[in-house]
PDB file of C-alpha atoms (C1' of nucleotides) in Angstrom:
ATOM      1  CA  MET G   1      22.660 -10.941   3.608  1.00 32.00           C
ATOM      2  CA  LYS G   2      19.823 -10.623   5.938  1.00 35.00           C
ATOM      3  CA  LEU G   3      18.671  -7.810   8.458  1.00 39.00           C
ATOM      4  CA  ASN G   4      21.206  -8.248  11.533  1.00 40.00           C
ATOM      5  CA  LYS G   5      19.498  -7.120  14.555  1.00 40.00           C
ATOM      6  CA  SER G   6      22.984  -7.736  16.583  1.00 38.00           C
ATOM      7  CA  GLU G   7      24.694  -5.606  14.469  1.00 43.00           C
ATOM      8  CA  PRO G   8      22.894  -2.543  13.060  1.00 44.00           C
ATOM      9  CA  PRO G   9      24.481  -1.178   9.946  1.00 47.00           C
ATOM     10  CA  LYS G  10      27.053   1.618  10.821  1.00 47.00           C
ATOM     11  CA  LYS G  11      26.315   3.233   7.624  1.00 48.00           C
ATOM     12  CA  MET G  12      23.343   4.920   6.832  1.00 45.00           C
ATOM     13  CA  SER G  13      23.966   3.803   3.138  1.00 65.00           C
ATOM     14  CA  GLU G  14      23.218   0.034   3.826  1.00 81.00           C
ATOM     15  CA  CYS G  15      20.190   0.488   5.649  1.00 83.00           C
ATOM     16  CA  SER G  16      18.543   2.387   3.170  1.00 84.00           C
ATOM     17  CA  LYS G  17      19.838   0.054   0.607  1.00 88.00           C
ATOM     18  CA  GLN G  18      18.003  -2.608   2.742  1.00 92.00           C
ATOM     19  CA  LEU G  19      15.069  -0.570   2.783  1.00 92.00           C
ATOM     20  CA  MET G  20      14.929   0.057  -1.041  1.00 92.00           C
ATOM     21  CA  ALA G  21      15.036  -3.786  -1.446  1.00 94.00           C
ATOM     22  CA  ILE G  22      12.296  -4.430   0.897  1.00 95.00           C
ATOM     23  CA  ASN G  23      10.342  -1.863  -0.815  1.00 93.00           C
ATOM     24  CA  ASP G  24      10.839  -3.203  -3.869  1.00 93.00           C
ATOM     25  CA  ALA G  25       9.435  -6.240  -2.958  1.00 95.00           C
ATOM     26  CA  LEU G  26       6.609  -4.570  -1.225  1.00 95.00           C
ATOM     27  CA  ASP G  27       6.117  -2.580  -4.545  1.00 92.00           C
ATOM     28  CA  MET G  28       5.342  -5.768  -6.360  1.00 94.00           C
ATOM     29  CA  LEU G  29       2.400  -6.968  -4.141  1.00 94.00           C
ATOM     30  CA  ARG G  30       1.242  -3.771  -3.312  1.00 92.00           C
ATOM     31  CA  GLY G  31      -2.338  -2.910  -4.344  1.00 93.00           C
ATOM     32  CA  LYS G  32      -5.633  -4.182  -4.345  1.00 94.00           C
ATOM     33  CA  TRP G  33      -5.135  -6.491  -7.378  1.00 97.00           C
ATOM     34  CA  LYS G  34      -1.349  -7.703  -7.751  1.00 96.00           C
ATOM     35  CA  ILE G  35      -1.620 -10.705  -5.504  1.00 96.00           C
ATOM     36  CA  GLN G  36      -4.981 -12.070  -6.810  1.00 96.00           C
ATOM     37  CA  ILE G  37      -3.599 -11.724 -10.531  1.00 97.00           C
ATOM     38  CA  ILE G  38      -0.559 -13.867  -9.533  1.00 97.00           C
ATOM     39  CA  GLY G  39      -2.769 -15.945  -7.520  1.00 95.00           C
ATOM     40  CA  ALA G  40      -4.708 -16.756 -10.407  1.00 96.00           C
ATOM     41  CA  LEU G  41      -1.919 -17.350 -12.968  1.00 97.00           C
ATOM     42  CA  ILE G  42      -0.070 -19.907 -10.440  1.00 95.00           C
ATOM     43  CA  PHE G  43      -2.829 -22.529 -12.006  1.00 91.00           C
ATOM     44  CA  GLY G  44      -1.751 -21.740 -15.374  1.00 95.00           C
ATOM     45  CA  LYS G  45      -1.944 -19.530 -18.447  1.00 97.00           C
ATOM     46  CA  LYS G  46      -5.084 -17.220 -18.932  1.00 97.00           C
ATOM     47  CA  ARG G  47      -6.257 -14.874 -21.416  1.00 97.00           C
ATOM     48  CA  PHE G  48      -7.058 -11.064 -20.571  1.00 97.00           C
ATOM     49  CA  LYS G  49     -10.931 -11.761 -20.449  1.00 96.00           C
ATOM     50  CA  GLU G  50     -10.449 -14.924 -18.356  1.00 96.00           C
ATOM     51  CA  LEU G  51      -8.520 -13.174 -15.913  1.00 97.00           C
ATOM     52  CA  GLN G  52     -10.853 -10.322 -15.650  1.00 96.00           C
ATOM     53  CA  ARG G  53     -13.841 -13.227 -14.938  1.00 95.00           C
ATOM     54  CA  GLU G  54     -11.508 -14.705 -12.347  1.00 95.00           C
ATOM     55  CA  VAL G  55      -9.964 -11.875 -10.720  1.00 95.00           C
ATOM     56  CA  ASP G  56     -13.408 -10.867  -8.929  1.00 93.00           C
ATOM     57  CA  GLY G  57     -14.528  -7.047  -9.730  1.00 94.00           C
ATOM     58  CA  ILE G  58     -11.338  -5.750 -11.296  1.00 96.00           C
ATOM     59  CA  THR G  59     -11.952  -3.444 -14.420  1.00 97.00           C
ATOM     60  CA  ALA G  60     -10.187  -3.760 -17.515  1.00 97.00           C
ATOM     61  CA  LYS G  61      -8.103  -0.445 -16.882  1.00 96.00           C
ATOM     62  CA  MET G  62      -6.601  -2.053 -13.561  1.00 97.00           C
ATOM     63  CA  LEU G  63      -6.012  -5.371 -14.973  1.00 97.00           C
ATOM     64  CA  SER G  64      -4.150  -3.922 -18.030  1.00 97.00           C
ATOM     65  CA  LYS G  65      -2.236  -1.683 -15.847  1.00 97.00           C
ATOM     66  CA  GLU G  66      -1.192  -4.442 -13.331  1.00 97.00           C
ATOM     67  CA  LEU G  67      -0.249  -6.575 -16.152  1.00 97.00           C
ATOM     68  CA  ARG G  68       1.877  -3.760 -17.699  1.00 96.00           C
ATOM     69  CA  GLU G  69       3.774  -3.643 -14.366  1.00 96.00           C
ATOM     70  CA  LEU G  70       3.929  -7.127 -13.837  1.00 97.00           C
ATOM     71  CA  GLU G  71       5.203  -7.546 -17.564  1.00 96.00           C
ATOM     72  CA  MET G  72       7.926  -4.899 -17.246  1.00 94.00           C
ATOM     73  CA  ASN G  73       9.262  -6.879 -14.170  1.00 95.00           C
ATOM     74  CA  GLU G  74       9.552  -9.904 -15.855  1.00 96.00           C
ATOM     75  CA  LEU G  75       7.179 -11.749 -13.388  1.00 97.00           C
ATOM     76  CA  VAL G  76       4.716 -12.480 -16.270  1.00 97.00           C
ATOM     77  CA  LEU G  77       5.189 -13.256 -20.050  1.00 97.00           C
ATOM     78  CA  ARG G  78       2.552 -11.887 -22.306  1.00 97.00           C
ATOM     79  CA  THR G  79       2.056 -13.628 -25.619  1.00 97.00           C
ATOM     80  CA  VAL G  80      -0.064 -12.297 -28.683  1.00 96.00           C
ATOM     81  CA  HIS G  81      -1.763 -15.242 -30.594  1.00 94.00           C
ATOM     82  CA  ASN G  82      -2.416 -14.516 -34.629  1.00 89.00           C
ATOM     83  CA  THR G  83      -6.134 -15.982 -33.932  1.00 89.00           C
ATOM     84  CA  ILE G  84      -8.940 -14.193 -35.466  1.00 86.00           C
ATOM     85  CA  PRO G  85      -9.831 -12.408 -33.145  1.00 88.00           C
ATOM     86  CA  VAL G  86      -6.421 -12.405 -31.462  1.00 91.00           C
ATOM     87  CA  THR G  87      -6.010 -13.850 -28.019  1.00 95.00           C
ATOM     88  CA  VAL G  88      -3.424 -12.364 -25.879  1.00 97.00           C
ATOM     89  CA  GLU G  89      -1.926 -15.053 -23.072  1.00 98.00           C
ATOM     90  CA  TYR G  90      -0.335 -14.174 -19.517  1.00 98.00           C
ATOM     91  CA  GLU G  91       1.580 -16.493 -17.698  1.00 98.00           C
ATOM     92  CA  LEU G  92       4.055 -16.509 -14.796  1.00 98.00           C
ATOM     93  CA  THR G  93       7.670 -16.468 -15.901  1.00 98.00           C
ATOM     94  CA  GLU G  94       9.577 -19.117 -14.028  1.00 97.00           C
ATOM     95  CA  TYR G  95      11.050 -15.855 -12.260  1.00 97.00           C
ATOM     96  CA  GLY G  96       7.370 -15.027 -11.244  1.00 97.00           C
ATOM     97  CA  THR G  97       6.698 -18.224  -9.520  1.00 97.00           C
ATOM     98  CA  THR G  98       9.759 -17.233  -7.070  1.00 97.00           C
ATOM     99  CA  LEU G  99       7.098 -15.018  -5.532  1.00 96.00           C
ATOM    100  CA  GLU G 100       5.060 -18.040  -4.519  1.00 94.00           C
ATOM    101  CA  LYS G 101       7.030 -18.609  -1.137  1.00 94.00           C
ATOM    102  CA  LEU G 102       6.712 -14.948  -0.458  1.00 95.00           C
ATOM    103  CA  ILE G 103       2.893 -14.995  -0.664  1.00 96.00           C
ATOM    104  CA  ASP G 104       3.007 -18.416   1.281  1.00 94.00           C
ATOM    105  CA  ASP G 105       5.012 -16.553   4.097  1.00 95.00           C
ATOM    106  CA  LEU G 106       2.467 -13.789   4.089  1.00 96.00           C
ATOM    107  CA  TYR G 107      -0.348 -16.084   4.232  1.00 95.00           C
ATOM    108  CA  ASP G 108       0.731 -17.809   7.055  1.00 96.00           C
ATOM    109  CA  TRP G 109       1.422 -14.895   9.009  1.00 97.00           C
ATOM    110  CA  GLY G 110      -1.673 -13.078   8.069  1.00 96.00           C
ATOM    111  CA  THR G 111      -3.750 -16.304   9.439  1.00 95.00           C
ATOM    112  CA  LYS G 112      -2.115 -16.011  12.705  1.00 95.00           C
ATOM    113  CA  HIS G 113      -2.681 -12.681  13.022  1.00 96.00           C
ATOM    114  CA  ARG G 114      -6.157 -12.776  11.966  1.00 93.00           C
ATOM    115  CA  LYS G 115      -7.134 -15.457  14.524  1.00 94.00           C
ATOM    116  CA  ARG G 116      -5.191 -13.312  17.170  1.00 93.00           C
ATOM    117  CA  ILE G 117      -6.702 -10.195  16.561  1.00 89.00           C
ATOM    118  CA  ILE G 118     -10.303 -11.859  16.257  1.00 86.00           C
ATOM    119  CA  ARG G 119      -9.843 -13.708  19.530  1.00 89.00           C
ATOM    120  CA  LYS G 120      -9.182 -10.403  21.279  1.00 80.00           C
ATOM    121  CA  ALA G 121     -11.888  -8.312  19.520  1.00 76.00           C
ATOM    122  CA  GLY G 122     -14.403 -11.106  19.901  1.00 71.00           C
TER     123      GLY G 122
ATOM    124  CA  MET S   1      -7.897  -3.289  14.972  1.00 57.00           C
ATOM    125  CA  LYS S   2      -6.890  -3.341  11.586  1.00 58.00           C
ATOM    126  CA  LEU S   3      -8.348  -6.349   9.667  1.00 69.00           C
ATOM    127  CA  ASN S   4      -8.923  -6.402   6.428  1.00 70.00           C
ATOM    128  CA  LYS S   5     -11.697  -3.564   5.341  1.00 55.00           C
ATOM    129  CA  SER S   6     -12.746  -5.501   2.086  1.00 58.00           C
ATOM    130  CA  GLU S   7     -16.281  -7.003   3.121  1.00 53.00           C
ATOM    131  CA  PRO S   8     -16.104 -10.513   3.017  1.00 56.00           C
ATOM    132  CA  PRO S   9     -18.559 -12.362   0.510  1.00 55.00           C
ATOM    133  CA  LYS S  10     -21.607 -13.990   2.023  1.00 54.00           C
ATOM    134  CA  LYS S  11     -20.468 -17.311   1.688  1.00 59.00           C
ATOM    135  CA  MET S  12     -16.500 -16.914   2.340  1.00 66.00           C
ATOM    136  CA  SER S  13     -14.847 -19.026  -0.190  1.00 75.00           C
ATOM    137  CA  GLU S  14     -11.619 -20.017   0.817  1.00 84.00           C
ATOM    138  CA  CYS S  15      -9.763 -18.136  -1.867  1.00 84.00           C
ATOM    139  CA  SER S  16     -11.046 -14.852  -0.503  1.00 84.00           C
ATOM    140  CA  LYS S  17     -10.229 -15.974   3.416  1.00 88.00           C
ATOM    141  CA  GLN S  18      -6.658 -16.733   1.809  1.00 91.00           C
ATOM    142  CA  LEU S  19      -6.817 -12.942   0.364  1.00 92.00           C
ATOM    143  CA  MET S  20      -8.147 -11.548   3.228  1.00 92.00           C
ATOM    144  CA  ALA S  21      -4.880 -12.977   5.645  1.00 95.00           C
ATOM    145  CA  ILE S  22      -2.626 -12.140   3.112  1.00 95.00           C
ATOM    146  CA  ASN S  23      -3.797  -8.692   3.125  1.00 94.00           C
ATOM    147  CA  ASP S  24      -3.871  -8.536   6.952  1.00 94.00           C
ATOM    148  CA  ALA S  25      -0.259  -9.172   6.806  1.00 96.00           C
ATOM    149  CA  LEU S  26       0.625  -6.896   3.953  1.00 95.00           C
ATOM    150  CA  ASP S  27      -1.380  -4.009   5.809  1.00 93.00           C
ATOM    151  CA  MET S  28       1.163  -4.443   8.835  1.00 95.00           C
ATOM    152  CA  LEU S  29       4.260  -3.706   6.243  1.00 95.00           C
ATOM    153  CA  ARG S  30       2.800  -1.443   3.513  1.00 92.00           C
ATOM    154  CA  GLY S  31       3.005   2.191   3.584  1.00 94.00           C
ATOM    155  CA  LYS S  32       6.418   4.450   3.540  1.00 95.00           C
ATOM    156  CA  TRP S  33       6.722   4.055   7.225  1.00 97.00           C
ATOM    157  CA  LYS S  34       5.810   1.050   9.154  1.00 97.00           C
ATOM    158  CA  ILE S  35       8.880  -1.195   8.235  1.00 96.00           C
ATOM    159  CA  GLN S  36      11.361   1.762   9.033  1.00 96.00           C
ATOM    160  CA  ILE S  37       9.727   1.976  12.658  1.00 97.00           C
ATOM    161  CA  ILE S  38       9.713  -1.785  13.259  1.00 97.00           C
ATOM    162  CA  GLY S  39      13.370  -1.557  11.915  1.00 95.00           C
ATOM    163  CA  ALA S  40      14.024   1.088  14.560  1.00 96.00           C
ATOM    164  CA  LEU S  41      12.655  -0.713  17.216  1.00 97.00           C
ATOM    165  CA  ILE S  42      14.428  -4.367  16.827  1.00 95.00           C
ATOM    166  CA  PHE S  43      17.307  -2.960  18.572  1.00 92.00           C
ATOM    167  CA  GLY S  44      15.473  -1.681  21.836  1.00 95.00           C
ATOM    168  CA  LYS S  45      13.101   0.620  23.403  1.00 97.00           C
ATOM    169  CA  LYS S  46      12.698   3.886  21.889  1.00 97.00           C
ATOM    170  CA  ARG S  47      11.055   7.435  23.147  1.00 97.00           C
ATOM    171  CA  PHE S  48       8.604   8.959  20.663  1.00 97.00           C
ATOM    172  CA  LYS S  49      11.258  11.928  19.953  1.00 97.00           C
ATOM    173  CA  GLU S  50      13.945   9.099  19.476  1.00 96.00           C
ATOM    174  CA  LEU S  51      12.130   7.638  17.000  1.00 97.00           C
ATOM    175  CA  GLN S  52      11.157  10.658  15.200  1.00 97.00           C
ATOM    176  CA  ARG S  53      15.173  11.228  14.825  1.00 95.00           C
ATOM    177  CA  GLU S  54      15.615   7.894  13.983  1.00 94.00           C
ATOM    178  CA  VAL S  55      13.086   7.217  11.046  1.00 95.00           C
ATOM    179  CA  ASP S  56      14.492   9.764   8.416  1.00 93.00           C
ATOM    180  CA  GLY S  57      11.740  12.265   7.387  1.00 94.00           C
ATOM    181  CA  ILE S  58       8.746  11.106   9.376  1.00 96.00           C
ATOM    182  CA  THR S  59       6.383  13.841  11.050  1.00 97.00           C
ATOM    183  CA  ALA S  60       4.956  13.400  14.391  1.00 97.00           C
ATOM    184  CA  LYS S  61       1.586  12.835  12.922  1.00 97.00           C
ATOM    185  CA  MET S  62       2.671   9.949  10.524  1.00 98.00           C
ATOM    186  CA  LEU S  63       4.957   8.590  13.497  1.00 98.00           C
ATOM    187  CA  SER S  64       1.739   8.794  15.983  1.00 97.00           C
ATOM    188  CA  LYS S  65      -0.779   7.263  13.713  1.00 97.00           C
ATOM    189  CA  GLU S  66       1.776   4.305  12.556  1.00 97.00           C
ATOM    190  CA  LEU S  67       2.693   3.714  16.369  1.00 98.00           C
ATOM    191  CA  ARG S  68      -1.199   3.449  17.021  1.00 97.00           C
ATOM    192  CA  GLU S  69      -1.908   1.004  14.312  1.00 96.00           C
ATOM    193  CA  LEU S  70       1.424  -1.220  15.332  1.00 97.00           C
ATOM    194  CA  GLU S  71       0.190  -0.999  19.288  1.00 97.00           C
ATOM    195  CA  MET S  72      -3.540  -1.781  18.408  1.00 95.00           C
ATOM    196  CA  ASN S  73      -2.240  -4.557  16.526  1.00 96.00           C
ATOM    197  CA  GLU S  74       0.050  -6.069  19.538  1.00 96.00           C
ATOM    198  CA  LEU S  75       3.178  -5.531  17.518  1.00 97.00           C
ATOM    199  CA  VAL S  76       4.191  -2.683  19.828  1.00 98.00           C
ATOM    200  CA  LEU S  77       4.011  -2.091  23.295  1.00 98.00           C
ATOM    201  CA  ARG S  78       3.473   1.718  24.684  1.00 98.00           C
ATOM    202  CA  THR S  79       4.267   2.631  28.213  1.00 97.00           C
ATOM    203  CA  VAL S  80       4.124   5.939  29.686  1.00 96.00           C
ATOM    204  CA  HIS S  81       6.286   6.792  32.528  1.00 94.00           C
ATOM    205  CA  ASN S  82       5.203   9.071  35.371  1.00 89.00           C
ATOM    206  CA  THR S  83       8.370  11.343  34.738  1.00 89.00           C
ATOM    207  CA  ILE S  84       8.173  15.034  34.350  1.00 86.00           C
ATOM    208  CA  PRO S  85       7.734  15.861  31.275  1.00 88.00           C
ATOM    209  CA  VAL S  86       6.228  12.712  30.463  1.00 91.00           C
ATOM    210  CA  THR S  87       7.926  10.088  28.382  1.00 95.00           C
ATOM    211  CA  VAL S  88       6.700   7.519  26.521  1.00 97.00           C
ATOM    212  CA  GLU S  89       8.456   4.026  25.292  1.00 98.00           C
ATOM    213  CA  TYR S  90       7.534   1.824  22.497  1.00 98.00           C
ATOM    214  CA  GLU S  91       9.220  -1.371  21.959  1.00 98.00           C
ATOM    215  CA  LEU S  92       8.404  -4.364  20.080  1.00 98.00           C
ATOM    216  CA  THR S  93       6.292  -7.007  21.755  1.00 98.00           C
ATOM    217  CA  GLU S  94       7.445 -10.474  21.348  1.00 97.00           C
ATOM    218  CA  TYR S  95       4.860 -10.994  18.660  1.00 97.00           C
ATOM    219  CA  GLY S  96       5.933  -7.926  17.028  1.00 97.00           C
ATOM    220  CA  THR S  97       9.243  -9.781  16.654  1.00 97.00           C
ATOM    221  CA  THR S  98       7.615 -12.349  14.580  1.00 97.00           C
ATOM    222  CA  LEU S  99       7.275 -10.032  11.623  1.00 96.00           C
ATOM    223  CA  GLU S 100      10.958 -10.174  11.332  1.00 94.00           C
ATOM    224  CA  LYS S 101      11.260 -13.173   9.319  1.00 94.00           C
ATOM    225  CA  LEU S 102       9.015 -11.859   7.022  1.00 95.00           C
ATOM    226  CA  ILE S 103      11.116  -8.582   6.696  1.00 95.00           C
ATOM    227  CA  ASP S 104      14.026 -10.631   6.190  1.00 94.00           C
ATOM    228  CA  ASP S 105      12.220 -12.799   3.382  1.00 95.00           C
ATOM    229  CA  LEU S 106      11.412  -9.604   1.834  1.00 96.00           C
ATOM    230  CA  TYR S 107      14.743  -8.224   1.609  1.00 95.00           C
ATOM    231  CA  ASP S 108      16.047 -11.499   0.143  1.00 95.00           C
ATOM    232  CA  TRP S 109      13.553 -11.315  -2.986  1.00 97.00           C
ATOM    233  CA  GLY S 110      14.111  -7.752  -3.219  1.00 96.00           C
ATOM    234  CA  THR S 111      17.771  -7.660  -3.530  1.00 95.00           C
ATOM    235  CA  LYS S 112      17.216 -10.384  -6.074  1.00 95.00           C
ATOM    236  CA  HIS S 113      14.824  -8.208  -7.873  1.00 95.00           C
ATOM    237  CA  ARG S 114      16.837  -5.337  -7.673  1.00 92.00           C
ATOM    238  CA  LYS S 115      19.744  -6.764  -8.961  1.00 93.00           C
ATOM    239  CA  ARG S 116      17.802  -8.222 -11.750  1.00 92.00           C
ATOM    240  CA  ILE S 117      15.962  -5.296 -12.949  1.00 87.00           C
ATOM    241  CA  ILE S 118      19.066  -3.105 -12.530  1.00 85.00           C
ATOM    242  CA  ARG S 119      20.979  -5.333 -14.653  1.00 88.00           C
ATOM    243  CA  LYS S 120      18.292  -5.313 -17.380  1.00 79.00           C
ATOM    244  CA  ALA S 121      18.054  -1.573 -17.392  1.00 74.00           C
ATOM    245  CA  GLY S 122      21.816  -1.133 -17.534  1.00 72.00           C
TER     246      GLY S 122
ATOM    247  C1'  DT L   1      10.544  36.955  29.865  1.00 57.48           C
ATOM    248  C1'  DA L   2      11.731  34.175  26.131  1.00 57.48           C
ATOM    249  C1'  DT L   3      12.698  29.944  24.284  1.00 57.48           C
ATOM    250  C1'  DA L   4      13.010  24.840  23.943  1.00 57.48           C
ATOM    251  C1'  DC L   5      11.755  20.105  24.949  1.00 57.48           C
ATOM    252  C1'  DC L   6       7.974  16.363  25.581  1.00 57.48           C
ATOM    253  C1'  DA L   7       4.355  13.887  23.115  1.00 57.48           C
ATOM    254  C1'  DC L   8       1.273  15.035  20.827  1.00 57.48           C
ATOM    255  C1'  DT L   9      -3.345  16.749  17.881  1.00 57.48           C
ATOM    256  C1'  DT L  10      -5.882  19.567  14.303  1.00 57.48           C
ATOM    257  C1'  DA L  11      -7.308  21.393   9.658  1.00 57.48           C
ATOM    258  C1'  DC L  12      -5.721  21.670   5.199  1.00 57.48           C
ATOM    259  C1'  DC L  13      -3.846  20.260   1.209  1.00 57.48           C
ATOM    260  C1'  DT L  14      -1.774  17.246  -3.076  1.00 57.48           C
ATOM    261  C1'  DA L  15      -0.869  13.170  -5.445  1.00 57.48           C
ATOM    262  C1'  DA L  16      -1.657   8.602  -6.423  1.00 57.48           C
ATOM    263  C1'  DA L  17      -4.532   4.502  -6.555  1.00 57.48           C
ATOM    264  C1'  DG L  18      -8.847   3.090  -7.549  1.00 57.48           C
ATOM    265  C1'  DT L  19     -13.691   3.301  -9.909  1.00 57.48           C
ATOM    266  C1'  DA L  20     -17.528   3.940 -13.362  1.00 57.48           C
ATOM    267  C1'  DT L  21     -18.623   4.238 -18.003  1.00 57.48           C
ATOM    268  C1'  DA L  22     -18.318   4.489 -22.744  1.00 57.48           C
ATOM    269  C1'  DC L  23     -15.843   3.521 -26.547  1.00 57.48           C
ATOM    270  C1'  DC L  24     -12.545   1.441 -30.383  1.00 57.48           C
ATOM    271  C1'  DG L  25     -11.557  -1.902 -34.558  1.00 57.48           C
ATOM    272  C1'  DG L  26     -12.492  -6.074 -35.905  1.00 57.48           C
ATOM    273  C1'  DT L  27     -14.902 -11.200 -35.874  1.00 57.48           C
ATOM    274  C1'  DT L  28     -18.176 -14.471 -35.064  1.00 57.48           C
ATOM    275  C1'  DT L  29     -22.990 -15.898 -34.091  1.00 57.48           C
ATOM    276  C1'  DA L  30     -28.399 -15.660 -34.213  1.00 57.48           C
TER     277       DA L  30
ATOM    278  C1'  DT B   1     -29.295  -6.418 -39.127  1.00 57.48           C
ATOM    279  C1'  DA B   2     -28.158  -6.878 -34.157  1.00 57.48           C
ATOM    280  C1'  DA B   3     -25.867  -8.447 -30.451  1.00 57.48           C
ATOM    281  C1'  DA B   4     -21.969 -10.651 -28.031  1.00 57.48           C
ATOM    282  C1'  DC B   5     -17.047 -11.677 -28.191  1.00 57.48           C
ATOM    283  C1'  DC B   6     -11.789 -10.343 -28.237  1.00 57.48           C
ATOM    284  C1'  DG B   7      -8.228  -7.100 -25.810  1.00 57.48           C
ATOM    285  C1'  DG B   8      -7.875  -3.202 -24.820  1.00 57.48           C
ATOM    286  C1'  DT B   9      -8.199   2.749 -24.337  1.00 57.48           C
ATOM    287  C1'  DA B  10      -9.727   7.468 -22.695  1.00 57.48           C
ATOM    288  C1'  DT B  11     -12.291  10.185 -19.884  1.00 57.48           C
ATOM    289  C1'  DA B  12     -13.856  11.801 -15.489  1.00 57.48           C
ATOM    290  C1'  DC B  13     -14.602  10.648 -10.879  1.00 57.48           C
ATOM    291  C1'  DT B  14     -14.088   9.434  -5.700  1.00 57.48           C
ATOM    292  C1'  DT B  15     -10.997   7.862  -2.053  1.00 57.48           C
ATOM    293  C1'  DT B  16      -7.110   7.299   0.297  1.00 57.48           C
ATOM    294  C1'  DA B  17      -2.374   7.932   1.446  1.00 57.48           C
ATOM    295  C1'  DG B  18       0.671  10.944   3.043  1.00 57.48           C
ATOM    296  C1'  DG B  19       2.722  15.702   3.597  1.00 57.48           C
ATOM    297  C1'  DT B  20       2.589  20.850   5.589  1.00 57.48           C
ATOM    298  C1'  DA B  21       2.094  24.014   9.454  1.00 57.48           C
ATOM    299  C1'  DA B  22       0.181  25.236  13.321  1.00 57.48           C
ATOM    300  C1'  DG B  23      -1.207  24.402  18.098  1.00 57.48           C
ATOM    301  C1'  DT B  24      -1.837  21.859  22.792  1.00 57.48           C
ATOM    302  C1'  DG B  25      -0.414  21.952  27.824  1.00 57.48           C
ATOM    303  C1'  DG B  26       2.740  21.386  30.706  1.00 57.48           C
ATOM    304  C1'  DT B  27       8.126  22.030  32.189  1.00 57.48           C
ATOM    305  C1'  DA B  28      12.501  23.437  32.345  1.00 57.48           C
ATOM    306  C1'  DT B  29      16.450  26.279  31.252  1.00 57.48           C
ATOM    307  C1'  DA B  30      18.945  31.402  30.242  1.00 57.48           C
TER     308       DA B  30
END
DNA sequence: TATACCACTTACCTAAAGTATACCGGTTTA
DNA sequence: TAAACCGGTATACTTTAGGTAAGTGGTATA
C-alpha cells in the first residue's frame, strides 16, 4: 500500500504506521557513513581494513558500529575466516541489495535538486 | 540553500559527486519532522497553527525552522496574507510534489523491512 | 482589564552522532 | 629486535539535532 493523497488515513494509527515504516527505511540510510559502506560493498566482499581504506575518513569505531547495525538488520553478512591472522569479510546479503533501487532513486532526485538549487544560487 | 555541507574534494571524483547528491536528497527527508510536514501539506494549503496542530508534538520553533528549510529548497511556498491578524499559508510547490515518489519508495521498502525484522524478533 | 489567538523568535539545555587517539593480542616481515 | 599488518575496543572529546520555556507585537473577545 502506498501513501494515498486522495484519501488520507482516517485513523491516526494508519498514519503513524506509515511514518514508522518510512523512518525504518530512513534509519538504514541515515548518518554519514551507511550509504558509503553499502556503496563500497555493492561491488563485492570486503575485509574490515579494505572497507576502512575505501570509505574515506571513517574511523575504526564508526565502521565497526555501522557494520554491526547493518548486520543486525540483515543487510550485511559477516564471515570470520580461520586464517592467521583472522580475516573478516563483509558482504551485502541478497536482501541488502534491495536497497540499491532506493539509493538510485535518491541519487536521481538529489542530482536534479542539486542542479536546481545551484542554478538559482549561481 | 541547503546543499551538502561536506567539503567537496579538490578534484571531485564521480563517486563523491554521487554521494553529495544522495545526501542532498536525504537531507530533505531526514530528521523527525520533514516528512510529517510534507505529508500534511500533500492534502492542501495549511496555516502555521494548522500545521502545528496536525503534526503531532512539533514545537513552533521546529516547525518554523523546518518550513524555512523547505522554503529555501523551493519545496514549499510561503504566502503572507494581509489579514488582521496576519495569516501565513504554506503549500507544496509543484517541485515539492516530486518528492512523493521517493517517499512512496521509502514507505514500500520500510514496510517490507519492518515485517522482516519483526518476524525475526518475534 | 484580562485573556487568548496569530506567527513566530530567543536563550538555554540534553542526548545522540561523530572525531581523535591510544590501545589490545596475535602474526608476519625486515 | 622493531615495525607493520589483522580486526577491532576504550576513553574522552566536540558537534549537532532537537526539546523546554519564555517572550514579541499586534488584534480581538469577555
